[in-house]
Coordinates of C-alpha atoms in Angstrom, one line a residue:
X1 CA -0.1 0.0 -0.1
X2 CA 1.5 3.3 -1.0
X3 CA 0.6 6.3 1.2
X4 CA 2.7 9.1 -0.4
X5 CA 5.2 9.7 -3.3
X6 CA 8.8 9.9 -2.4
X7 CA 9.8 13.5 -1.5
X8 CA 12.9 15.4 -0.6
X9 CA 11.8 15.4 3.1
X10 CA 13.2 12.6 4.9
X11 CA 10.9 12.8 7.8
X12 CA 7.9 12.2 5.4
X13 CA 9.7 9.2 4.0
X14 CA 10.6 7.6 7.4
X15 CA 6.8 8.2 8.4
X16 CA 5.5 6.7 5.1
X17 CA 7.5 3.5 5.8
X18 CA 6.3 3.4 9.2
X19 CA 2.8 3.3 8.0
X20 CA 3.1 0.8 5.4
X21 CA 4.9 -1.6 7.8
X22 CA 2.0 -1.3 10.2
X23 CA -0.5 -1.9 7.4
X24 CA 1.4 -5.2 6.5
X25 CA 1.3 -6.4 10.2
X26 CA -2.6 -6.3 10.2
X27 CA -4.4 -9.6 9.2
X28 CA -7.8 -9.0 10.5
X29 CA -10.2 -8.0 7.7
X30 CA -12.2 -5.5 10.1
X31 CA -8.9 -4.0 11.2
X32 CA -7.6 -3.7 7.6
X33 CA -10.8 -1.7 6.6
X34 CA -10.6 0.4 9.6
X35 CA -7.0 1.1 9.2
X36 CA -7.4 1.7 5.5
X37 CA -10.0 4.5 6.0
X38 CA -7.6 6.1 8.6
X39 CA -4.7 6.2 6.4
X40 CA -6.8 7.4 3.6
X41 CA -7.4 10.7 5.5
X42 CA -3.8 10.8 6.9
X43 CA -2.6 10.5 3.4
X44 CA -4.7 13.5 2.2
X45 CA -3.3 15.7 5.1
X46 CA 0.2 14.7 4.4
X47 CA -0.2 15.6 0.7
X48 CA -1.7 18.8 1.6
X49 CA 1.3 19.5 3.8
X50 CA 3.8 18.7 1.2
X51 CA 2.0 20.8 -1.4
X52 CA 2.1 23.7 1.1
X53 CA 5.8 23.3 1.6
X54 CA 6.8 26.8 0.4
X55 CA 4.2 28.3 2.8
X56 CA 4.1 26.3 5.9
X57 CA 6.8 26.9 8.6
X58 CA 9.3 24.0 8.6
X59 CA 9.1 23.7 12.3
X60 CA 5.2 23.7 12.1
X61 CA 5.4 20.9 9.7
X62 CA 7.7 18.8 11.5
X63 CA 5.7 19.2 14.9
X64 CA 2.6 18.2 12.9
X65 CA 4.4 14.9 11.5
X66 CA 5.6 14.2 15.0
X67 CA 2.1 14.5 16.5
X68 CA 0.5 12.4 13.8
X69 CA 3.3 9.8 14.5
X70 CA 2.0 9.3 18.0
X71 CA -1.5 9.1 16.8
X72 CA -0.4 6.1 14.6
X73 CA 1.3 4.7 17.5
X74 CA -1.9 5.0 19.7
X75 CA -3.8 3.5 17.0
X76 CA -1.7 0.5 16.7
X77 CA -2.0 -0.2 20.5
X78 CA -5.7 0.2 20.4
X79 CA -6.5 -1.9 17.2
X80 CA -5.8 -5.3 18.8
X81 CA -8.0 -4.5 21.8
X82 CA -11.1 -3.3 19.6
X83 CA -10.6 -6.0 17.1
X84 CA -9.1 -9.1 18.8
X85 CA -7.1 -11.2 16.3
X86 CA -8.3 -14.8 16.2
X87 CA -5.7 -17.7 15.7
X88 CA -5.6 -18.8 12.1
X89 CA -7.5 -22.1 11.2
X90 CA -5.6 -25.1 10.8
X91 CA -4.2 -25.8 7.5
X92 CA -6.1 -28.2 5.2
X93 CA -4.6 -31.6 4.8
X94 CA -2.2 -31.8 1.7
X95 CA -3.5 -33.8 -1.0
X96 CA -1.1 -36.2 -2.7
X97 CA 0.7 -34.6 -5.7
X98 CA -0.4 -36.4 -8.8
X99 CA 1.1 -36.5 -12.1
X100 CA -1.2 -36.7 -15.2
X101 CA -0.4 -37.6 -18.7
X102 CA -3.0 -36.6 -21.2
X103 CA -2.8 -38.0 -24.8
X104 CA -5.4 -36.0 -26.8
X105 CA -4.7 -37.1 -30.5
X106 CA -2.8 -39.8 -32.3
X107 CA -2.3 -39.8 -35.9
X108 CA -1.1 -42.4 -38.3
X109 CA 0.9 -42.1 -41.4
X110 CA 1.1 -45.0 -43.7
X111 CA 4.6 -45.4 -45.7
X112 CA 5.5 -41.9 -44.4
X113 CA 8.7 -40.1 -45.6
X114 CA 8.4 -36.6 -43.9
X115 CA 9.6 -37.8 -40.3
X116 CA 13.2 -38.5 -41.4
X117 CA 12.7 -42.0 -42.4
X118 CA 11.6 -43.7 -45.5
X119 CA 8.8 -46.1 -46.2
X120 CA 7.8 -46.4 -42.5
X121 CA 4.4 -46.3 -40.9
X122 CA 4.5 -43.4 -38.4
X123 CA 2.4 -42.7 -35.4
X124 CA 2.5 -39.2 -34.0
X125 CA 1.3 -38.7 -30.4
X126 CA 0.2 -35.3 -29.0
X127 CA 0.4 -35.2 -25.4
X128 CA 0.2 -32.7 -22.5
X129 CA 2.1 -33.4 -19.3
X130 CA 4.1 -31.8 -16.5
X131 CA 6.9 -29.7 -17.9
X132 CA 9.4 -31.6 -15.6
X133 CA 8.6 -34.9 -17.3
X134 CA 10.8 -36.1 -20.2
X135 CA 9.8 -39.8 -20.9
X136 CA 13.4 -41.1 -22.2
X137 CA 12.1 -44.9 -22.2
X138 CA 8.6 -44.3 -23.9
X139 CA 7.8 -47.3 -26.1
X140 CA 5.1 -48.0 -28.8
X141 CA 3.9 -51.3 -30.0
X142 CA 1.7 -52.8 -32.7
X143 CA -0.5 -55.9 -32.5
X144 CA -0.5 -58.5 -35.0
X145 CA 3.0 -57.8 -36.1
X146 CA 6.3 -59.7 -35.4
X147 CA 8.1 -56.4 -34.8
X148 CA 9.2 -55.6 -31.2
X149 CA 8.2 -52.4 -29.4
X150 CA 10.3 -49.4 -30.4
X151 CA 11.5 -46.4 -28.6
X152 CA 9.7 -43.2 -29.4
X153 CA 11.3 -40.0 -30.3
X154 CA 9.9 -37.6 -27.8
X155 CA 10.2 -33.7 -27.6
X156 CA 8.6 -31.1 -25.5
X157 CA 7.9 -27.6 -26.5
X158 CA 7.5 -24.8 -24.1
X159 CA 7.8 -21.2 -25.5
X160 CA 6.8 -19.0 -22.6
X161 CA 7.9 -21.1 -19.5
X162 CA 4.9 -19.9 -17.5
X163 CA 2.7 -23.2 -17.3
X164 CA 3.1 -26.4 -15.5
X165 CA 1.5 -28.5 -18.3
X166 CA 3.3 -28.3 -21.7
X167 CA 2.8 -30.0 -25.0
X168 CA 4.9 -33.2 -25.8
X169 CA 5.1 -34.6 -29.2
X170 CA 6.2 -38.2 -29.7
X171 CA 7.0 -40.0 -32.8
X172 CA 6.9 -43.8 -33.4
X173 CA 8.3 -45.1 -36.7
X174 CA 7.6 -48.7 -37.5
X175 CA 9.0 -50.6 -40.4
X176 CA 6.4 -51.1 -43.1
X177 CA 4.7 -54.6 -42.3
X178 CA 5.8 -57.5 -44.0
X179 CA 3.7 -59.9 -46.2
X180 CA 3.3 -62.2 -43.3
X181 CA 2.1 -59.5 -40.9
X182 CA -0.4 -58.5 -43.4
X183 CA -1.8 -62.0 -43.8
X184 CA -1.9 -62.1 -40.0
X185 CA -3.8 -59.0 -39.6
X186 CA -6.4 -59.9 -42.1
X187 CA -7.0 -63.3 -40.4
X188 CA -10.0 -64.0 -38.3
X189 CA -11.7 -60.4 -38.4
X190 CA -11.9 -60.3 -42.3
X191 CA -9.9 -57.1 -42.3
X192 CA -8.6 -56.1 -45.6
X193 CA -4.7 -55.0 -45.7
X194 CA -5.7 -51.4 -46.5
X195 CA -7.4 -51.1 -43.1
X196 CA -4.2 -51.0 -41.1
X197 CA -5.2 -47.9 -39.2
X198 CA -7.7 -49.8 -37.4
X199 CA -5.3 -52.1 -35.6
X200 CA -4.5 -51.6 -31.8
X201 CA -1.5 -49.4 -31.1
X202 CA 0.0 -49.5 -27.7
X203 CA 1.9 -47.1 -25.7
X204 CA 4.2 -48.0 -22.6
X205 CA 5.4 -44.7 -20.9
X206 CA 8.4 -46.6 -19.2
X207 CA 9.8 -46.7 -15.6
X208 CA 10.9 -43.0 -15.7
X209 CA 7.3 -42.0 -14.6
X210 CA 7.4 -43.8 -11.3
X211 CA 7.5 -41.6 -8.2
X212 CA 10.8 -43.1 -6.5
X213 CA 13.7 -45.3 -7.0
X214 CA 12.3 -48.1 -5.1
X215 CA 9.2 -48.2 -7.3
X216 CA 11.4 -48.0 -10.5
X217 CA 13.0 -51.2 -9.3
X218 CA 9.5 -53.0 -9.2
X219 CA 8.5 -51.9 -12.6
X220 CA 9.2 -55.1 -14.6
X221 CA 6.1 -55.8 -16.8
X222 CA 5.2 -52.8 -19.1
X223 CA 2.0 -51.0 -18.7
X224 CA 0.5 -50.7 -22.0
X225 CA -2.1 -48.0 -22.9
X226 CA -4.3 -48.4 -25.8
X227 CA -4.3 -45.3 -28.2
X228 CA -7.1 -43.9 -30.1
X229 CA -5.8 -43.7 -33.7
X230 CA -6.9 -41.2 -36.4
X231 CA -5.7 -41.3 -39.8
X232 CA -4.0 -38.4 -41.1
X233 CA -5.5 -36.5 -44.1
X234 CA -4.4 -37.7 -47.5
X235 CA -6.3 -35.3 -49.8
X236 CA -3.8 -33.1 -51.6
X237 CA -4.5 -29.5 -50.9
X238 CA -2.5 -26.3 -51.9
X239 CA -3.5 -23.9 -49.1
X240 CA -5.1 -24.7 -45.8
X241 CA -5.9 -22.3 -42.8
X242 CA -6.0 -23.7 -39.2
X243 CA -8.2 -21.2 -37.2
X244 CA -7.5 -20.9 -33.4
X245 CA -9.8 -22.7 -31.2
X246 CA -12.9 -20.5 -30.6
X247 CA -14.8 -20.6 -27.1
X248 CA -18.1 -18.6 -26.2
X249 CA -18.0 -17.6 -29.9
X250 CA -20.8 -15.1 -30.9
X251 CA -19.3 -12.6 -33.5
X252 CA -21.0 -14.2 -36.4
X253 CA -19.9 -11.3 -38.8
X254 CA -16.4 -12.4 -38.5
X255 CA -17.4 -16.0 -39.7
X256 CA -19.2 -14.6 -42.7
X257 CA -16.5 -12.2 -43.7
X258 CA -13.7 -14.9 -43.4
X259 CA -15.6 -17.6 -45.2
X260 CA -16.6 -15.4 -48.1
X261 CA -13.2 -13.9 -48.5
X262 CA -11.4 -17.2 -48.4
X263 CA -13.8 -18.8 -50.9
X264 CA -13.2 -15.9 -53.3
X265 CA -9.3 -16.2 -52.9
X266 CA -9.1 -20.0 -53.2
X267 CA -8.6 -21.3 -49.8
X268 CA -8.9 -25.1 -50.1
X269 CA -10.1 -25.9 -46.6
X270 CA -10.6 -24.0 -43.2
X271 CA -10.2 -26.1 -40.0
X272 CA -12.1 -24.8 -37.0
X273 CA -11.6 -26.2 -33.5
X274 CA -14.8 -25.4 -31.4
X275 CA -15.0 -25.5 -27.6
X276 CA -18.1 -23.5 -27.3
X277 CA -20.4 -21.2 -29.3
X278 CA -23.8 -19.8 -29.1
X279 CA -26.2 -22.4 -30.6
X280 CA -27.6 -19.9 -33.1
X281 CA -24.1 -19.2 -34.4
X282 CA -23.1 -22.9 -34.4
X283 CA -26.0 -23.7 -36.8
X284 CA -24.3 -21.2 -39.1
X285 CA -21.0 -22.7 -38.7
X286 CA -22.5 -26.3 -39.5
X287 CA -24.2 -24.8 -42.6
X288 CA -20.8 -23.6 -43.9
X289 CA -19.4 -27.0 -43.1
X290 CA -22.1 -28.7 -45.3
X291 CA -20.9 -26.4 -48.1
X292 CA -17.6 -28.2 -48.1
X293 CA -14.9 -25.6 -47.4
X294 CA -15.0 -25.6 -43.6
X295 CA -14.1 -28.6 -41.5
X296 CA -15.4 -28.5 -37.9
X297 CA -13.2 -30.1 -35.3
X298 CA -14.3 -30.6 -31.6
X299 CA -12.1 -29.0 -29.1
X300 CA -11.5 -31.0 -26.1
X301 CA -11.8 -30.3 -22.5
X302 CA -9.0 -31.4 -20.2
X303 CA -10.1 -34.0 -17.4
X304 CA -10.7 -32.7 -14.0
X305 CA -10.6 -35.0 -11.1
X306 CA -11.1 -34.1 -7.4
X307 CA -8.2 -36.4 -6.8
X308 CA -6.0 -34.0 -8.7
X309 CA -4.4 -31.0 -6.6
X310 CA -4.9 -28.4 -9.3
X311 CA -7.1 -27.4 -12.2
X312 CA -5.3 -28.5 -15.4
X313 CA -7.0 -25.8 -17.4
X314 CA -5.4 -23.3 -15.2
X315 CA -2.0 -24.6 -16.3
X316 CA -2.3 -25.0 -20.1
X317 CA -1.4 -22.0 -22.2
X318 CA -4.2 -19.8 -23.6
X319 CA -6.9 -22.5 -22.6
X320 CA -5.4 -25.1 -25.2
X321 CA -5.1 -22.8 -28.3
X322 CA -1.7 -24.2 -29.1
X323 CA -2.6 -27.8 -28.3
X324 CA -5.5 -27.8 -30.8
X325 CA -3.4 -25.9 -33.3
X326 CA -0.9 -28.6 -33.4
X327 CA -3.8 -31.1 -33.6
X328 CA -5.0 -29.3 -36.9
X329 CA -1.4 -29.1 -38.1
X330 CA -0.3 -32.7 -37.8
X331 CA -3.8 -34.0 -39.4
X332 CA -2.8 -32.2 -42.5
X333 CA 0.9 -32.1 -42.3
X334 CA 1.4 -34.5 -45.3
X335 CA -1.5 -33.2 -47.5
X336 CA -1.3 -29.5 -47.3
X337 CA 1.6 -27.5 -49.3
X338 CA 1.0 -24.4 -47.2
X339 CA -0.7 -24.1 -43.7
X340 CA -1.7 -20.7 -42.3
X341 CA -2.3 -20.2 -38.5
X342 CA -4.8 -17.6 -37.7
X343 CA -7.5 -16.3 -35.4
X344 CA -10.9 -15.9 -36.7
X345 CA -10.5 -12.1 -36.7
X346 CA -7.3 -12.3 -38.6
X347 CA -8.6 -11.9 -42.1
X348 CA -5.9 -12.8 -44.5
X349 CA -6.2 -11.0 -48.0
X350 CA -4.1 -10.5 -51.1
X351 CA -5.0 -7.7 -53.7
X352 CA -2.2 -8.3 -56.2
X353 CA -2.9 -11.8 -56.9
X354 CA -6.2 -13.6 -57.9
X355 CA -5.6 -16.6 -55.2
X356 CA -3.5 -17.2 -52.1
X357 CA -2.0 -20.3 -54.2
X358 CA -0.5 -17.8 -56.7
X359 CA 0.7 -15.3 -54.2
X360 CA 2.6 -18.2 -52.1
X361 CA 3.9 -19.9 -55.2
X362 CA 5.4 -16.6 -56.4
X363 CA 6.7 -16.1 -52.9
X364 CA 8.3 -19.6 -53.0
X365 CA 10.0 -18.7 -56.3
X366 CA 11.9 -15.9 -54.8
X367 CA 12.7 -17.8 -51.3
X368 CA 12.8 -21.4 -52.2
X369 CA 14.3 -22.5 -48.9
X370 CA 12.1 -20.3 -46.5
X371 CA 10.8 -22.7 -44.0
X372 CA 7.8 -20.4 -43.2
X373 CA 6.7 -16.9 -44.0
X374 CA 5.7 -14.0 -41.6
X375 CA 2.6 -12.1 -42.7
X376 CA 2.0 -8.6 -41.2
X377 CA -1.1 -6.9 -40.0
X378 CA -3.2 -3.9 -40.7
X379 CA -5.1 -2.6 -37.7
X380 CA -8.8 -2.9 -39.0
X381 CA -12.3 -3.0 -37.7
X382 CA -15.9 -3.4 -38.4
X383 CA -18.2 -0.3 -38.6
X384 CA -21.2 -0.9 -36.3
X385 CA -24.7 0.2 -37.5
X386 CA -26.1 3.4 -36.7
X387 CA -29.4 1.9 -35.4
X388 CA -29.1 -1.3 -33.4
X389 CA -32.5 -2.5 -34.8
X390 CA -30.9 -2.8 -38.3
X391 CA -31.4 -6.5 -39.4
X392 CA -28.6 -9.2 -39.7
X393 CA -29.1 -9.2 -43.4
X394 CA -27.9 -5.4 -43.6
X395 CA -24.4 -6.6 -42.8
X396 CA -24.4 -9.7 -45.1
X397 CA -25.4 -7.4 -48.2
X398 CA -23.0 -4.7 -47.3
X399 CA -20.0 -6.1 -45.4
X400 CA -17.3 -5.2 -48.1
X401 CA -18.3 -1.4 -47.3
X402 CA -18.1 -2.1 -43.4
X403 CA -14.5 -3.3 -43.1
X404 CA -12.2 -0.4 -42.4
X405 CA -8.3 -0.5 -42.3
X406 CA -6.0 1.7 -40.5
X407 CA -2.3 1.6 -40.2
X408 CA 0.3 -1.2 -40.4
X409 CA 1.7 -2.6 -37.2
X410 CA 4.3 -5.2 -36.4
X411 CA 2.4 -8.3 -35.2
X412 CA 3.0 -11.2 -37.5
X413 CA 1.2 -14.5 -38.1
X414 CA 2.7 -17.4 -39.9
X415 CA 2.3 -19.5 -43.2
X416 CA 4.0 -22.8 -42.5
X417 CA 5.6 -25.2 -45.1
X418 CA 4.5 -28.5 -43.1
X419 CA 7.3 -30.9 -44.0
X420 CA 10.0 -28.5 -42.6
X421 CA 8.2 -27.7 -39.3
X422 CA 8.0 -29.7 -36.2
X423 CA 6.2 -27.3 -33.7
X424 CA 5.3 -23.7 -33.3
X425 CA 3.9 -20.9 -31.2
X426 CA 1.3 -18.1 -31.8
X427 CA 3.8 -15.5 -33.6
X428 CA 6.9 -17.5 -34.3
X429 CA 8.6 -21.0 -34.3
X430 CA 12.1 -22.1 -33.4
X431 CA 11.6 -25.8 -34.6
X432 CA 12.2 -26.1 -38.3
X433 CA 14.5 -28.0 -40.4
X434 CA 17.4 -26.4 -42.1
X435 CA 19.6 -23.5 -41.7
X436 CA 17.6 -21.0 -43.7
X437 CA 15.8 -18.3 -42.1
X438 CA 12.0 -17.4 -42.3
X439 CA 11.1 -14.5 -44.6
X440 CA 8.7 -11.7 -43.9
X441 CA 6.5 -11.2 -47.0
X442 CA 5.7 -7.6 -48.1
X443 CA 2.1 -6.5 -48.5
X444 CA 2.4 -7.1 -52.3
X445 CA 1.9 -10.8 -51.7
X446 CA -0.6 -10.7 -48.8
X447 CA -1.6 -9.1 -45.5
X448 CA -3.8 -9.5 -42.5
X449 CA -6.7 -7.4 -41.6
X450 CA -7.0 -7.5 -37.9
X451 CA -10.6 -7.2 -37.2
X452 CA -10.4 -6.6 -33.4
X453 CA -12.2 -3.1 -33.4
X454 CA -15.9 -2.2 -33.4
X455 CA -16.0 1.1 -35.0
X456 CA -18.6 3.5 -34.1
X457 CA -20.2 5.5 -36.9
X458 CA -18.8 8.9 -35.7
X459 CA -15.4 7.5 -35.0
X460 CA -14.0 6.4 -38.3
X461 CA -11.3 9.0 -38.4
X462 CA -8.0 7.4 -39.4
X463 CA -9.6 4.3 -40.9
X464 CA -9.4 5.4 -44.6
X465 CA -9.1 2.2 -46.6
X466 CA -11.8 -0.4 -47.7
X467 CA -9.6 -3.2 -49.2
X468 CA -12.6 -5.5 -49.5
X469 CA -14.1 -3.3 -52.2
X470 CA -11.3 -4.2 -54.5
X471 CA -12.8 -7.8 -54.8
X472 CA -15.2 -9.0 -57.4
X473 CA -18.9 -9.8 -57.4
X474 CA -18.5 -13.1 -55.5
X475 CA -18.7 -11.3 -52.0
X476 CA -21.8 -10.3 -50.4
X477 CA -24.8 -10.2 -52.7
X478 CA -22.9 -12.2 -55.3
X479 CA -22.6 -15.2 -53.0
X480 CA -24.9 -18.1 -53.8
X481 CA -24.5 -19.4 -50.3
X482 CA -25.7 -16.3 -48.5
X483 CA -28.6 -15.9 -51.0
X484 CA -30.0 -19.3 -50.2
X485 CA -33.3 -19.1 -48.3
X486 CA -32.4 -21.5 -45.6
X487 CA -29.2 -19.6 -44.9
X488 CA -31.2 -16.4 -44.7
X489 CA -33.4 -17.8 -41.9
X490 CA -30.3 -18.7 -40.0
X491 CA -28.9 -15.4 -40.4
X492 CA -32.3 -13.8 -39.1
X493 CA -31.7 -15.6 -35.8
X494 CA -28.1 -14.2 -35.4
X495 CA -27.8 -12.6 -31.8
X496 CA -28.4 -9.2 -31.6
X497 CA -26.1 -8.5 -28.7
X498 CA -22.7 -9.6 -27.4
X499 CA -22.8 -11.7 -24.1
X500 CA -19.2 -12.6 -23.7
X501 CA -16.9 -10.8 -26.2
X502 CA -16.3 -7.8 -24.1
X503 CA -15.3 -9.6 -21.1
X504 CA -13.0 -12.2 -23.1
X505 CA -11.2 -9.2 -24.8
X506 CA -10.6 -7.6 -21.4
X507 CA -9.3 -10.9 -20.1
X508 CA -7.0 -11.3 -23.1
X509 CA -5.4 -7.9 -22.1
X510 CA -5.2 -8.7 -18.7
X511 CA -3.4 -12.1 -19.1
X512 CA -1.1 -10.6 -21.8
X513 CA -0.1 -7.6 -19.7
X514 CA 0.2 -9.5 -16.4
X515 CA 1.6 -8.5 -13.9
X516 CA 0.7 -4.7 -13.9
X517 CA 1.1 -3.2 -10.4
X518 CA 3.5 -1.8 -8.0
X519 CA 4.7 -5.4 -6.7
X520 CA 6.6 -7.6 -9.0
X521 CA 5.1 -11.3 -8.8
X522 CA 5.9 -14.2 -10.9
X523 CA 3.4 -14.3 -13.9
X524 CA 0.8 -17.0 -14.1
X525 CA 0.2 -19.3 -16.8
X526 CA -1.7 -17.5 -19.5
X527 CA -5.1 -19.1 -19.1
X528 CA -8.5 -17.5 -19.7
X529 CA -9.7 -19.3 -16.5
X530 CA -7.8 -16.8 -14.7
X531 CA -10.9 -14.5 -15.3
X532 CA -14.3 -14.3 -14.0
X533 CA -16.2 -14.6 -17.3
X534 CA -20.0 -14.0 -17.6
X535 CA -22.5 -16.6 -16.8
X536 CA -25.1 -15.6 -19.2
X537 CA -28.6 -17.3 -19.8
X538 CA -28.3 -18.1 -23.4
X539 CA -28.1 -21.3 -25.2
X540 CA -24.8 -22.6 -26.1
X541 CA -23.2 -25.6 -27.8
X542 CA -20.4 -26.8 -25.9
X543 CA -17.9 -29.7 -25.8
X544 CA -17.8 -32.6 -23.5
X545 CA -14.9 -35.0 -23.6
X546 CA -14.5 -38.5 -22.3
X547 CA -11.2 -40.2 -21.5
X548 CA -10.0 -43.7 -20.8
X549 CA -7.9 -43.3 -17.6
X550 CA -5.7 -45.8 -16.1
X551 CA -3.1 -45.7 -13.3
X552 CA 0.5 -46.7 -13.7
X553 CA 1.3 -49.5 -11.3
X554 CA 2.8 -50.3 -8.7
X555 CA 2.7 -46.5 -8.0
X556 CA -0.7 -44.6 -7.3
X557 CA 0.8 -41.3 -8.5
X558 CA 0.9 -41.3 -12.3
X559 CA -2.4 -41.5 -14.2
X560 CA -2.7 -41.8 -18.1
X561 CA -5.7 -40.2 -19.8
X562 CA -6.4 -41.0 -23.4
X563 CA -9.1 -39.0 -25.1
X564 CA -11.8 -41.4 -26.1
X565 CA -14.2 -39.0 -27.8
X566 CA -15.8 -35.5 -27.8
X567 CA -19.3 -34.7 -28.1
X568 CA -21.2 -31.5 -28.6
X569 CA -24.0 -30.7 -26.2
X570 CA -26.2 -28.0 -25.8
X571 CA -26.5 -26.0 -22.6
X572 CA -29.1 -23.5 -21.9
X573 CA -27.1 -22.0 -18.9
X574 CA -24.3 -20.4 -21.2
X575 CA -21.0 -21.2 -22.3
X576 CA -19.2 -21.5 -19.1
X577 CA -19.7 -24.2 -16.4
X578 CA -19.1 -23.6 -12.6
X579 CA -15.3 -23.8 -11.5
X580 CA -14.1 -26.7 -9.8
X581 CA -13.0 -26.1 -6.2
X582 CA -10.2 -28.1 -4.7

């Protein structure tokens, strides 16, 4: 608590430190309130005396401070009598520290060549675990083959160093199965040899996960955990966009703008992980998915057990944003030539080329060895209607005229060349192959309109460009999708107000600028669960995840969670559930 700014008067400075020390000694809540009010008026008096330094006699000022000193001393003696200090309650029993390994995605690549080996069947495991783990003896095994279990190549990725839970990526390269293995897999169940991805793949985390040396000695038989395998995408694509996971999503204007622009500029596929969204907006998202250029993926929720001594969602960066971005990346790693990582309010555009494919191929001719490209941003916004009662159709028909841009600012996003990349962060990556450096593309190739502002009709000063007006007639009124009668009915039901956007934006600024005070404290993990987000009474579609869970024996400390499936469910009580108390 700061009472007075530092002055040249040493008496005032000593007195200020005495008051702050007294305040820190007080623990009783009522005493703190009483003492805070007392110090508020005392601070006012001291500042008045300091302001009158040239007028008041120094002797009078000194005597006044000495008198106030004795007043504070008397208050120190009387407060414990008026508000007796109760002994603190006994500490709660310490819960056992558990270690949880969460395997949220496993992809299979048949005859892969992009993981440093040739003609191997590769499995990539995406895991979340404690940052102090390393898993040097992790092993993978396949059923119905003669090959022995193999050691996995495990790397951990921690770009901020703030969270206890970080991402691990394990790669298991199996030799391609022999003819005998193919016949063995086909026996009994009538499986064809091209259904290899449906076989069971098992994981043994190894003895390094056990709690102490004595338990390690008891670990003899491997503890195998069955994985849920997904086949990686094999459809050739030129340019794909992985959109950051969305939660409590309600700004349907961003969705329409992005999808219409990306269709016009030749994006092959937009992949969107959904954790939660207003149900009306979710219906519009599913309509875009039915059109074929948007792929919806279910965002996962981390397992939370009362046996844990922490909430895992408080210890994962940006509430799973990077984990789900890597899930998108590894699903399409071998099928897409370029993958861009964007938020839904990052609108990627190019005005010099007819498509993103042409722009990126031209950039590749100039920089053939670049592992990835930086794309810069223009500060932008959406012009709000003058009247709140204007229909949603007004935006649909005129959104090209409602997107305003301002100045360029240095906050890049990435376009990756997948075979050269292992992992990444939001704005950069240090994990790429080769010695060549990334390249920042000029705006002649492409740029990002960061649609982070809601612009009032009387506050457009400085926003002087409407880049979307340079596009042809396939936007807005020219879109066959938006002119469909069923789609128009969905748009008529779009929310007329924002329930969560303001609070989430405020939370984002808070966690990205933490700490912001007079005392320096360690920054927490950058999680949106740090904020108290609204509990609005609106119907939301949210994800619900179910896990296979097993405990590694003989210890009871380590648990392995394998994501079994995720479902979309509707919740009338809003997008956020109650927080779990420990």
